[in-house]
């Protein structure tokens, strides 16, 4: 029988992504711990044991990922563990990460290491955090320490996760520590992160010239609301500020922020690849009353999927839009460093995966150099300000932070089959999203296999 399969290039990396503070547990020496203690998280929750990776449960979770055919994993290093006090480095903490890298290698998985994923040591935070230009040099010193130790087992480095999310959530919207609402500080933080990235890039390349260094950039899709004339302009402003400014600065060394341009010549060309983190599409509706929301609104899905109220619309096809934009703009290899959705019942995750990967496949077939896909995330974890809000479960596996019990969701199996086959096949589509097969891939639902029962 003639059937289709969307094949991915040989050597494509398949995995999931995690971040230290969200999975390790017992991180009590960073800005997020202080934020939790101050009752700033959903229902005053605390990250607590999280997924207990610091206690060693990363081993069983890496086993799960490996058994499902993942050949890569992205995780982050917690700065406050490596350097708990200024200039005091903790060798035992370092050894923990050395073991994590080795554990991945033993399972045939490529590590992608993030050096900054939202959390700062308290001593950094209390000394002005990323508004203090000193943090740039201090970050570089931390990066050097880590890379010296881990370089033998690591090829792929991500300096900073989502600089514009970090800057805006912490300094403009006030949802993340330090909870500020200042455009001036937001700009300063963005600039300092860019400078820190450039330094980290050069430091890593100095230690290991073969290293491949990039960063993870969060991109949002934007749909102009009515009236189109006004909102197309508003869309442009938000796109330029949130999606474009940092990426362009990596190319040109000029960080063009609204009504403020900063020259950071040392940043030009400091990336070997660009990471795309993509989740939501928003409606842009210019409204003088809500400038602090950057004109962003929840958009009502037509071709998208409705997510929880507080987030945007889930529109997996946005991946193509952003791969295209990043590819055209930078010409660099692209990793999807995060892609996922909050879905506690796994009701829409299988459909999401099929649509998302169809979109990535399409981009690859347009010759965009996409090298890997990291699903967010492996196991349910501490979702920052949302804490353990039951609506914000992003994992292929569920994880109960009280009992540490893991539950495997159907998506884990679907994604595992895709990883193992290095392809998305018609057969998978029929078994996991039978109701959507014909609409997603016209003709698929009339093929004989349509009646096969779902695989357990
Ligand atoms: C962050 C993750 C977070 C995910 C889901 C991304 O912006 O990098 O840490 O858990 O979004 O909200």
GROMACS .gro file of N, CA, C and O in nm, residues 162-165 168 190 194 215-222 234-258 260-262 267 271 274-277 294 321-322 324-330:
model
  236
  162UNK      N    1   1.596   3.288   2.662
  162UNK     CA    2   1.491   3.389   2.647
  162UNK      C    3   1.523   3.524   2.712
  162UNK      O    4   1.453   3.567   2.805
  163UNK      N    5   1.624   3.593   2.660
  163UNK     CA    6   1.659   3.723   2.719
  163UNK      C    7   1.542   3.821   2.727
  163UNK      O    8   1.528   3.893   2.827
  164UNK      N    9   1.457   3.822   2.624
  164UNK     CA   10   1.349   3.922   2.626
  164UNK      C   11   1.236   3.883   2.721
  164UNK      O   12   1.167   3.969   2.774
  165UNK      N   13   1.218   3.753   2.743
  165UNK     CA   14   1.119   3.711   2.843
  165UNK      C   15   1.174   3.746   2.981
  165UNK      O   16   1.102   3.803   3.066
  168UNK      N   17   1.146   4.131   3.022
  168UNK     CA   18   1.012   4.188   3.032
  168UNK      C   19   0.934   4.132   3.152
  168UNK      O   20   0.864   4.207   3.221
  190UNK      N   21   1.815   4.403   2.906
  190UNK     CA   22   1.833   4.344   2.772
  190UNK      C   23   1.975   4.371   2.722
  190UNK      O   24   2.042   4.282   2.670
  194UNK      N   25   2.278   4.095   2.654
  194UNK     CA   26   2.345   4.086   2.524
  194UNK      C   27   2.498   4.091   2.543
  194UNK      O   28   2.571   4.011   2.485
  215UNK      N   29   2.195   3.084   2.154
  215UNK     CA   30   2.105   3.113   2.267
  215UNK      C   31   1.963   3.081   2.227
  215UNK      O   32   1.933   3.062   2.109
  216UNK      N   33   1.876   3.071   2.327
  216UNK     CA   34   1.737   3.035   2.300
  216UNK      C   35   1.652   3.161   2.299
  216UNK      O   36   1.645   3.233   2.399
  217UNK      N   37   1.591   3.188   2.186
  217UNK     CA   38   1.513   3.311   2.170
  217UNK      C   39   1.364   3.276   2.165
  217UNK      O   40   1.322   3.197   2.080
  218UNK      N   41   1.290   3.336   2.256
  218UNK     CA   42   1.145   3.314   2.259
  218UNK      C   43   1.082   3.404   2.153
  218UNK      O   44   1.102   3.525   2.155
  219UNK      N   45   1.005   3.346   2.062
  219UNK     CA   46   0.936   3.426   1.960
  219UNK      C   47   0.786   3.409   1.978
  219UNK      O   48   0.739   3.300   2.013
  220UNK      N   49   0.713   3.516   1.956
  220UNK     CA   50   0.567   3.506   1.965
  220UNK      C   51   0.504   3.537   1.830
  220UNK      O   52   0.556   3.619   1.754
  221UNK      N   53   0.393   3.471   1.802
  221UNK     CA   54   0.318   3.504   1.681
  221UNK      C   55   0.216   3.612   1.715
  221UNK      O   56   0.163   3.615   1.827
  222UNK      N   57   0.191   3.698   1.620
  222UNK     CA   58   0.107   3.814   1.646
  222UNK      C   59   0.007   3.832   1.533
  222UNK      O   60   0.044   3.834   1.416
  234UNK      N   61   0.094   4.857   1.541
  234UNK     CA   62   0.124   4.809   1.677
  234UNK      C   63   0.195   4.674   1.669
  234UNK      O   64   0.291   4.647   1.743
  235UNK      N   65   0.150   4.591   1.577
  235UNK     CA   66   0.212   4.459   1.561
  235UNK      C   67   0.360   4.474   1.526
  235UNK      O   68   0.445   4.405   1.579
  236UNK      N   69   0.387   4.567   1.439
  236UNK     CA   70   0.525   4.591   1.395
  236UNK      C   71   0.614   4.632   1.514
  236UNK      O   72   0.726   4.586   1.530
  237UNK      N   73   0.558   4.721   1.597
  237UNK     CA   74   0.636   4.769   1.712
  237UNK      C   75   0.670   4.652   1.805
  237UNK      O   76   0.783   4.635   1.848
  238UNK      N   77   0.568   4.571   1.834
  238UNK     CA   78   0.589   4.459   1.926
  238UNK      C   79   0.685   4.357   1.863
  238UNK      O   80   0.776   4.306   1.928
  239UNK      N   81   0.664   4.329   1.735
  239UNK     CA   82   0.752   4.232   1.666
  239UNK      C   83   0.898   4.280   1.672
  239UNK      O   84   0.989   4.204   1.707
  240UNK      N   85   0.918   4.407   1.638
  240UNK     CA   86   1.055   4.460   1.635
  240UNK      C   87   1.119   4.455   1.773
  240UNK      O   88   1.236   4.420   1.786
  241UNK      N   89   1.041   4.489   1.873
  241UNK     CA   90   1.096   4.493   2.009
  241UNK      C   91   1.117   4.352   2.063
  241UNK      O   92   1.225   4.315   2.106
  242UNK      N   93   1.012   4.273   2.057
  242UNK     CA   94   1.018   4.143   2.126
  242UNK      C   95   1.088   4.035   2.043
  242UNK      O   96   1.170   3.959   2.095
  243UNK      N   97   1.054   4.025   1.915
  243UNK     CA   98   1.110   3.916   1.833
  243UNK      C   99   1.242   3.953   1.766
  243UNK      O  100   1.331   3.869   1.754
  244UNK      N  101   1.251   4.077   1.717
  244UNK     CA  102   1.362   4.106   1.626
  244UNK      C  103   1.485   4.167   1.692
  244UNK      O  104   1.598   4.133   1.655
  245UNK      N  105   1.466   4.257   1.790
  245UNK     CA  106   1.579   4.339   1.837
  245UNK      C  107   1.701   4.257   1.878
  245UNK      O  108   1.813   4.283   1.834
  246UNK      N  109   1.679   4.157   1.960
  246UNK     CA  110   1.792   4.081   2.014
  246UNK      C  111   1.860   3.998   1.904
  246UNK      O  112   1.982   3.989   1.897
  247UNK      N  113   1.778   3.940   1.818
  247UNK     CA  114   1.833   3.858   1.709
  247UNK      C  115   1.916   3.946   1.615
  247UNK      O  116   2.028   3.910   1.576
  248UNK      N  117   1.863   4.062   1.582
  248UNK     CA  118   1.937   4.153   1.493
  248UNK      C  119   2.067   4.199   1.558
  248UNK      O  120   2.169   4.214   1.491
  249UNK      N  121   2.061   4.220   1.690
  249UNK     CA  122   2.182   4.265   1.760
  249UNK      C  123   2.292   4.159   1.752
  249UNK      O  124   2.410   4.192   1.746
  250UNK      N  125   2.253   4.032   1.752
  250UNK     CA  126   2.353   3.926   1.740
  250UNK      C  127   2.420   3.929   1.603
  250UNK      O  128   2.532   3.884   1.585
  251UNK      N  129   2.347   3.978   1.506
  251UNK     CA  130   2.401   3.987   1.371
  251UNK      C  131   2.487   4.111   1.354
  251UNK      O  132   2.595   4.104   1.300
  252UNK      N  133   2.432   4.223   1.401
  252UNK     CA  134   2.489   4.353   1.363
  252UNK      C  135   2.567   4.422   1.475
  252UNK      O  136   2.644   4.514   1.448
  253UNK      N  137   2.542   4.385   1.600
  253UNK     CA  138   2.605   4.456   1.711
  253UNK      C  139   2.529   4.583   1.749
  253UNK      O  140   2.576   4.662   1.830
  254UNK      N  141   2.412   4.603   1.691
  254UNK     CA  142   2.329   4.719   1.727
  254UNK      C  143   2.199   4.669   1.787
  254UNK      O  144   2.125   4.594   1.722
  255UNK      N  145   2.173   4.710   1.910
  255UNK     CA  146   2.048   4.670   1.976
  255UNK      C  147   1.950   4.786   1.962
  255UNK      O  148   1.964   4.890   2.028
  256UNK      N  149   1.853   4.768   1.873
  256UNK     CA  150   1.758   4.876   1.844
  256UNK      C  151   1.632   4.856   1.925
  256UNK      O  152   1.546   4.775   1.890
  257UNK      N  153   1.621   4.929   2.035
  257UNK     CA  154   1.502   4.922   2.121
  257UNK      C  155   1.416   5.043   2.090
  257UNK      O  156   1.464   5.140   2.030
  258UNK      N  157   1.287   5.041   2.131
  258UNK     CA  158   1.202   5.156   2.100
  258UNK      C  159   1.264   5.287   2.154
  258UNK      O  160   1.287   5.299   2.273
  260UNK      N  161   1.551   5.389   2.162
  260UNK     CA  162   1.684   5.382   2.224
  260UNK      C  163   1.766   5.278   2.148
  260UNK      O  164   1.727   5.163   2.139
  261UNK      N  165   1.876   5.324   2.093
  261UNK     CA  166   1.963   5.232   2.019
  261UNK      C  167   2.097   5.224   2.091
  261UNK      O  168   2.156   5.326   2.125
  262UNK      N  169   2.141   5.101   2.115
  262UNK     CA  170   2.265   5.082   2.189
  262UNK      C  171   2.363   5.007   2.099
  262UNK      O  172   2.327   4.905   2.038
  267UNK      N  173   2.904   4.208   2.019
  267UNK     CA  174   2.802   4.102   2.006
  267UNK      C  175   2.787   4.054   1.861
  267UNK      O  176   2.734   3.945   1.836
  271UNK      N  177   2.719   3.399   1.739
  271UNK     CA  178   2.633   3.281   1.751
  271UNK      C  179   2.658   3.186   1.634
  271UNK      O  180   2.671   3.227   1.521
  274UNK      N  181   2.096   2.945   1.624
  274UNK     CA  182   1.995   3.019   1.700
  274UNK      C  183   1.888   2.920   1.747
  274UNK      O  184   1.848   2.831   1.673
  275UNK      N  185   1.848   2.937   1.873
  275UNK     CA  186   1.745   2.848   1.929
  275UNK      C  187   1.610   2.918   1.924
  275UNK      O  188   1.599   3.036   1.955
  276UNK      N  189   1.509   2.844   1.884
  276UNK     CA  190   1.373   2.899   1.880
  276UNK      C  191   1.289   2.835   1.989
  276UNK      O  192   1.274   2.713   1.994
  277UNK      N  193   1.238   2.917   2.080
  277UNK     CA  194   1.139   2.873   2.178
  277UNK      C  195   1.007   2.932   2.132
  277UNK      O  196   0.994   3.055   2.122
  294UNK      N  197   0.171   4.559   2.643
  294UNK     CA  198   0.232   4.560   2.509
  294UNK      C  199   0.128   4.530   2.402
  294UNK      O  200   0.161   4.471   2.300
  321UNK      N  201   0.651   2.993   1.051
  321UNK     CA  202   0.671   3.138   1.040
  321UNK      C  203   0.803   3.182   1.105
  321UNK      O  204   0.880   3.259   1.049
  322UNK      N  205   0.829   3.129   1.226
  322UNK     CA  206   0.948   3.174   1.299
  322UNK      C  207   1.076   3.111   1.247
  322UNK      O  208   1.181   3.175   1.245
  324UNK      N  209   1.126   3.035   0.939
  324UNK     CA  210   1.149   3.110   0.815
  324UNK      C  211   1.213   3.246   0.847
  324UNK      O  212   1.314   3.284   0.789
  325UNK      N  213   1.153   3.315   0.943
  325UNK     CA  214   1.204   3.448   0.976
  325UNK      C  215   1.349   3.441   1.028
  325UNK      O  216   1.437   3.514   0.983
  326UNK      N  217   1.373   3.348   1.122
  326UNK     CA  218   1.508   3.336   1.179
  326UNK      C  219   1.608   3.290   1.073
  326UNK      O  220   1.721   3.339   1.068
  327UNK      N  221   1.563   3.197   0.989
  327UNK     CA  222   1.652   3.145   0.884
  327UNK      C  223   1.688   3.254   0.785
  327UNK      O  224   1.805   3.273   0.750
  328UNK      N  225   1.588   3.329   0.739
  328UNK     CA  226   1.614   3.435   0.641
  328UNK      C  227   1.700   3.545   0.703
  328UNK      O  228   1.787   3.601   0.639
  329UNK      N  229   1.672   3.575   0.828
  329UNK     CA  230   1.740   3.686   0.894
  329UNK      C  231   1.885   3.654   0.928
  329UNK      O  232   1.971   3.739   0.921
  330UNK      N  233   1.910   3.528   0.973
  330UNK     CA  234   2.043   3.498   1.026
  330UNK      C  235   2.124   3.403   0.938
  330UNK      O  236   2.247   3.404   0.945
   0.00000   0.00000   0.00000
